[in-house]
CSV table of C-alpha atoms and ligand atoms in Angstrom, one decimal:
chain,number,residue,atom,x,y,z
A,1266,MET,CA,5.5,34.8,-34.7
A,1267,HIS,CA,5.1,36.0,-31.1
A,1268,THR,CA,1.9,38.0,-30.4
A,1269,VAL,CA,0.3,39.5,-27.4
A,1270,LEU,CA,-3.4,40.3,-27.2
A,1271,LEU,CA,-4.0,43.3,-25.0
A,1272,GLY,CA,-7.2,44.8,-23.7
A,1273,PRO,CA,-9.5,45.2,-20.7
A,1274,PRO,CA,-11.5,42.3,-19.1
A,1275,GLY,CA,-14.3,41.4,-21.5
A,1276,ALA,CA,-12.5,42.8,-24.6
A,1277,GLY,CA,-12.6,39.3,-26.2
A,1278,LYS,CA,-9.0,38.4,-25.9
A,1279,GLY,CA,-9.7,34.7,-25.2
A,1280,THR,CA,-12.2,34.3,-28.0
A,1281,GLN,CA,-10.0,36.0,-30.6
A,1282,ALA,CA,-6.9,34.2,-29.4
A,1283,GLU,CA,-8.6,30.9,-30.0
A,1284,ARG,CA,-9.6,31.9,-33.6
A,1285,LEU,CA,-6.1,33.2,-34.3
A,1286,LYS,CA,-4.6,30.0,-33.0
A,1287,VAL,CA,-6.6,28.0,-35.5
A,1288,ARG,CA,-5.9,30.3,-38.4
A,1289,LEU,CA,-2.2,30.8,-37.8
A,1290,GLY,CA,-1.3,27.5,-36.2
A,1291,LEU,CA,0.2,29.2,-33.1
A,1292,VAL,CA,0.1,28.1,-29.4
A,1293,HIS,CA,-2.4,30.0,-27.3
A,1294,ILE,CA,-1.3,30.7,-23.8
A,1295,ALA,CA,-4.1,32.1,-21.6
A,1296,MET,CA,-2.9,33.2,-18.3
A,1297,GLY,CA,-6.4,33.3,-16.7
A,1298,ASN,CA,-7.1,29.7,-17.7
A,1299,LEU,CA,-3.7,28.5,-16.4
A,1300,LEU,CA,-4.5,30.2,-13.1
A,1301,ARG,CA,-8.0,28.8,-12.9
A,1302,GLU,CA,-6.6,25.3,-13.5
A,1303,VAL,CA,-4.1,25.5,-10.7
A,1304,VAL,CA,-6.7,27.0,-8.4
A,1305,LYS,CA,-9.1,24.1,-9.2
A,1306,LYS,CA,-6.3,21.6,-8.6
A,1307,LYS,CA,-5.4,23.3,-5.3
A,1308,THR,CA,-1.7,23.2,-6.1
A,1309,SER,CA,0.6,25.5,-4.1
A,1310,LEU,CA,0.7,28.0,-6.9
A,1311,GLY,CA,-3.1,27.8,-7.0
A,1312,GLU,CA,-3.5,28.4,-3.3
A,1313,LYS,CA,-1.3,31.5,-3.6
A,1314,ALA,CA,-3.3,32.9,-6.5
A,1315,ARG,CA,-6.9,32.2,-5.4
A,1316,ALA,CA,-7.6,35.1,-3.1
A,1317,PHE,CA,-6.2,37.7,-5.5
A,1318,MET,CA,-8.4,36.4,-8.3
A,1319,GLU,CA,-11.5,36.3,-6.2
A,1320,GLU,CA,-10.9,40.0,-5.4
A,1321,GLY,CA,-10.1,40.9,-9.0
A,1322,LYS,CA,-6.6,41.9,-8.1
A,1323,LEU,CA,-3.4,41.0,-9.9
A,1324,VAL,CA,-1.8,37.8,-8.8
A,1325,PRO,CA,1.8,38.4,-7.7
A,1326,ASP,CA,4.4,38.3,-10.5
A,1327,SER,CA,6.3,35.5,-8.9
A,1328,VAL,CA,3.3,33.2,-9.2
A,1329,ILE,CA,2.6,34.3,-12.8
A,1330,LEU,CA,6.2,33.9,-13.9
A,1331,GLU,CA,6.4,30.4,-12.4
A,1332,LEU,CA,3.3,29.4,-14.4
A,1333,LEU,CA,4.6,31.0,-17.6
A,1334,LYS,CA,7.9,29.4,-17.5
A,1335,ASN,CA,6.3,26.0,-18.0
A,1336,GLU,CA,4.3,27.2,-21.0
A,1337,ILE,CA,6.4,29.4,-23.3
A,1338,GLU,CA,7.7,27.2,-26.0
A,1339,PHE,CA,10.2,28.8,-28.3
A,1340,GLU,CA,10.8,25.9,-30.6
A,1341,LYS,CA,7.4,26.0,-32.2
A,1342,LYS,CA,6.1,28.5,-34.8
A,1343,GLY,CA,5.2,31.0,-32.0
A,1344,PHE,CA,2.6,31.9,-29.5
A,1345,ILE,CA,-0.3,34.1,-28.7
A,1346,LEU,CA,-0.3,35.4,-25.2
A,1347,ASP,CA,-3.6,36.4,-23.6
A,1348,GLY,CA,-3.7,37.9,-20.1
A,1349,PHE,CA,0.0,38.3,-20.0
A,1350,PRO,CA,1.7,40.7,-19.6
A,1351,ARG,CA,-0.6,42.7,-17.3
A,1352,ASN,CA,1.9,45.2,-15.9
A,1353,LEU,CA,5.2,46.9,-16.9
A,1354,SER,CA,7.4,44.5,-14.9
A,1355,GLN,CA,5.8,41.5,-16.6
A,1356,ALA,CA,6.3,43.2,-20.0
A,1357,ARG,CA,10.0,43.7,-19.3
A,1358,LYS,CA,10.3,40.2,-18.1
A,1359,LEU,CA,8.7,38.9,-21.4
A,1360,ASP,CA,11.2,41.0,-23.4
A,1361,GLU,CA,14.0,39.5,-21.3
A,1362,LEU,CA,12.8,35.9,-21.8
A,1363,LEU,CA,12.5,36.4,-25.6
A,1364,ASP,CA,15.9,38.1,-25.7
A,1365,LYS,CA,17.6,35.1,-24.1
A,1366,GLU,CA,16.3,33.0,-27.0
A,1367,ALA,CA,17.3,35.6,-29.6
A,1368,GLU,CA,13.6,36.1,-30.3
A,1369,LYS,CA,11.4,39.1,-30.1
A,1370,LEU,CA,7.8,40.1,-29.8
A,1371,ASP,CA,6.4,40.8,-33.3
A,1372,LEU,CA,2.9,42.2,-32.8
A,1373,VAL,CA,0.7,43.5,-30.0
A,1374,ILE,CA,-3.1,43.6,-30.8
A,1375,ASN,CA,-4.9,46.1,-28.6
A,1376,LEU,CA,-8.6,45.4,-28.4
A,1377,GLU,CA,-10.6,48.6,-27.8
A,1378,VAL,CA,-14.0,48.3,-26.2
A,1379,LYS,CA,-16.1,50.9,-24.3
A,1380,GLU,CA,-16.5,50.4,-20.6
A,1381,ALA,CA,-20.3,50.1,-20.7
A,1382,VAL,CA,-20.0,47.3,-23.3
A,1383,LEU,CA,-17.4,45.5,-21.2
A,1384,ILE,CA,-19.6,45.5,-18.2
A,1385,GLU,CA,-22.6,44.3,-20.1
A,1386,ARG,CA,-20.6,41.4,-21.7
A,1387,LEU,CA,-19.1,40.3,-18.4
A,1388,LYS,CA,-22.2,40.5,-16.3
A,1389,GLY,CA,-24.1,38.3,-18.8
A,1390,ARG,CA,-21.2,35.9,-19.5
A,1391,LEU,CA,-21.7,32.1,-19.1
A,1392,ILE,CA,-19.0,29.6,-19.7
A,1393,CYS,CA,-19.2,25.9,-20.4
A,1394,SER,CA,-17.8,24.0,-17.5
A,1395,GLU,CA,-16.4,21.4,-19.8
A,1396,CYS,CA,-15.2,22.9,-23.0
A,1397,GLY,CA,-14.9,26.6,-22.1
A,1398,ARG,CA,-17.2,27.9,-24.8
A,1399,VAL,CA,-18.5,31.3,-24.0
A,1400,TYR,CA,-22.2,32.3,-24.1
A,1401,HIS,CA,-24.1,35.4,-23.1
A,1402,LYS,CA,-27.4,35.2,-21.1
A,1403,SER,CA,-29.2,37.2,-23.8
A,1404,ASN,CA,-28.4,34.5,-26.4
A,1405,ILE,CA,-29.5,31.5,-24.6
A,1406,ASP,CA,-32.9,30.2,-25.7
A,1407,GLY,CA,-35.0,28.5,-23.1
A,1408,PRO,CA,-34.2,27.7,-19.5
A,1409,SER,CA,-31.7,24.9,-20.3
A,1410,LYS,CA,-28.3,26.3,-19.4
A,1411,THR,CA,-26.3,23.7,-21.1
A,1412,CYS,CA,-23.6,23.8,-23.8
A,1413,LYS,CA,-24.6,23.4,-27.5
A,1414,ASP,CA,-21.3,21.7,-28.2
A,1415,CYS,CA,-20.9,19.2,-25.4
A,1416,GLY,CA,-24.1,19.4,-23.2
A,1417,ALA,CA,-22.2,20.3,-20.0
A,1418,PRO,CA,-23.7,22.9,-17.6
A,1419,LEU,CA,-23.0,26.6,-18.2
A,1420,LEU,CA,-21.5,28.5,-15.3
A,1421,GLN,CA,-20.9,32.0,-14.3
A,1422,ARG,CA,-17.3,32.8,-13.4
A,1423,ASN,CA,-16.9,33.8,-9.7
A,1424,ASP,CA,-15.3,37.1,-10.6
A,1425,ASP,CA,-18.0,38.0,-13.2
A,1426,ASN,CA,-20.1,39.9,-10.6
A,1427,SER,CA,-20.7,43.7,-10.6
A,1428,ASP,CA,-18.3,44.6,-7.8
A,1429,ILE,CA,-15.4,42.4,-9.0
A,1430,ILE,CA,-15.9,43.5,-12.6
A,1431,LYS,CA,-15.5,47.1,-11.5
A,1432,LYS,CA,-12.4,46.2,-9.6
A,1433,ARG,CA,-10.9,44.3,-12.5
A,1434,ILE,CA,-11.5,47.3,-14.8
A,1435,GLU,CA,-9.8,49.6,-12.3
A,1436,VAL,CA,-6.8,47.3,-12.0
A,1437,TYR,CA,-6.7,47.2,-15.8
A,1438,LEU,CA,-6.6,51.0,-16.0
A,1439,GLU,CA,-3.9,51.4,-13.4
A,1440,HIS,CA,-1.6,48.5,-14.3
A,1441,THR,CA,-2.3,47.2,-17.8
A,1442,HIS,CA,-3.3,50.3,-19.7
A,1443,PRO,CA,0.2,51.8,-19.5
A,1444,LEU,CA,1.4,48.8,-21.7
A,1445,ILE,CA,-0.3,50.5,-24.7
A,1446,ASP,CA,2.3,53.2,-24.6
A,1447,TYR,CA,5.1,50.8,-23.9
A,1448,TYR,CA,4.4,48.8,-27.1
A,1449,ARG,CA,3.5,51.9,-29.1
A,1450,LYS,CA,7.0,53.2,-28.5
A,1451,LYS,CA,8.4,49.9,-29.7
A,1452,GLY,CA,6.4,50.3,-32.9
A,1453,ILE,CA,4.6,46.9,-32.6
A,1454,LEU,CA,1.2,48.1,-31.4
A,1455,ARG,CA,-1.9,47.8,-33.5
A,1456,ASN,CA,-5.3,49.1,-32.2
A,1457,VAL,CA,-8.3,47.1,-33.2
A,1458,GLN,CA,-11.9,48.1,-32.6
A,1459,GLY,CA,-13.2,45.3,-30.4
A,1460,GLU,CA,-17.0,45.9,-30.6
A,1461,GLY,CA,-19.3,44.1,-33.0
A,1462,THR,CA,-19.6,40.3,-33.6
A,1463,SER,CA,-16.7,38.0,-32.9
A,1464,GLU,CA,-16.3,37.4,-36.7
A,1465,GLU,CA,-16.1,41.2,-37.4
A,1466,VAL,CA,-13.5,41.7,-34.8
A,1467,PHE,CA,-11.5,38.7,-36.1
A,1468,GLN,CA,-11.5,40.1,-39.6
A,1469,ARG,CA,-10.1,43.4,-38.3
A,1470,ILE,CA,-7.4,41.6,-36.4
A,1471,MET,CA,-6.5,39.5,-39.5
A,1472,GLU,CA,-6.1,42.7,-41.6
A,1473,LYS,CA,-3.6,44.1,-39.1
A,1474,ALA,CA,-1.8,40.8,-38.8
A,1475,VAL,CA,-1.5,40.4,-42.5
A,1476,SER,CA,-0.4,44.0,-43.1
A,1477,TYR,CA,2.1,43.5,-40.4
A,1478,LYS,CA,3.7,40.6,-42.4
A,1479,LEU,CA,3.3,37.1,-41.4
B,1513,ADP,P1,-10.2,38.9,-17.6
B,1513,ADP,O1,-9.2,39.4,-18.7
B,1513,ADP,O2,-11.6,38.7,-18.1
B,1513,ADP,O3,-10.1,39.7,-16.4
B,1513,ADP,P2,-8.5,36.5,-17.1
B,1513,ADP,O4,-9.1,35.2,-17.1
B,1513,ADP,O5,-7.5,36.9,-18.1
B,1513,ADP,O6,-9.8,37.4,-17.2
B,1513,ADP,O7,-7.9,36.8,-15.6
B,1513,ADP,C1,-8.6,36.5,-14.5
B,1513,ADP,C2,-7.9,36.9,-13.2
B,1513,ADP,O8,-6.6,36.2,-13.2
B,1513,ADP,C3,-7.4,38.3,-13.1
B,1513,ADP,O9,-8.5,39.1,-12.6
B,1513,ADP,C4,-6.2,38.3,-12.2
B,1513,ADP,O10,-6.6,38.1,-10.8
B,1513,ADP,C5,-5.6,37.0,-12.6
B,1513,ADP,N1,-4.5,37.2,-13.7
B,1513,ADP,C6,-4.6,36.7,-15.0
B,1513,ADP,N2,-3.5,37.1,-15.6
B,1513,ADP,C7,-2.7,37.7,-14.8
B,1513,ADP,C8,-1.4,38.3,-14.9
B,1513,ADP,N3,-0.7,38.3,-16.0
B,1513,ADP,N4,-0.9,38.9,-13.7
B,1513,ADP,C9,-1.6,38.9,-12.6
B,1513,ADP,N5,-2.8,38.4,-12.4
B,1513,ADP,C10,-3.3,37.8,-13.5
B,1514,ZN,ZN1,-19.2,22.8,-23.8
């Protein structure tokens, strides 16, 4: 099963992909996480990506594809892609890669969330520096900004500030939103209302995934 999670920044792609991974036993490939890793390690790919990410722009396809190449595993049961593809040329490239392996994309889940909600989620988002668990400022009790799971400090992502959030949403609308039409025409798009609790959204996704045929 090869799945893509589509949606604007803050739609909950990463959170839902992790849940799907556990439920369906698939590999989760999160392009944003792969990028943040190489930026942290200061590899040559990381150095190429850093400035684009800081500005909320798309990282050039050449860098993205280089990272993806090492990750996509066709032998396993399948994958959930989150944060890839983000433009039409990446979507075509993915089709090409799958084609070569005589595989295809089975399902694209499009998470729909209003802009005001996205901004509110991203502005208040805190992430555990060790395990990556996501929190929101409004749900943290007391002043101790540490993770309930592992005790590590919670940090705000560099690009989760108002100006860059606005930029990321603009970039999404211009480059990524057209993919909705691309996948609708292929007949594999399923829209899912992405507001509400993480559990509610997960139930909606599972309904679509099951009715799709697993
Ligand atoms: P979000 O979906 O919240 O914006 P991500 O962690 O998926 O966050 O991505 C963070 C940043 O990484 C993006 O703003 C962009 O700069 C870069 N990025 C991630 N995926 C891609 C991609 N497929 N193509 C180009 N740039 C990407
Ligand atoms: Zn943690």
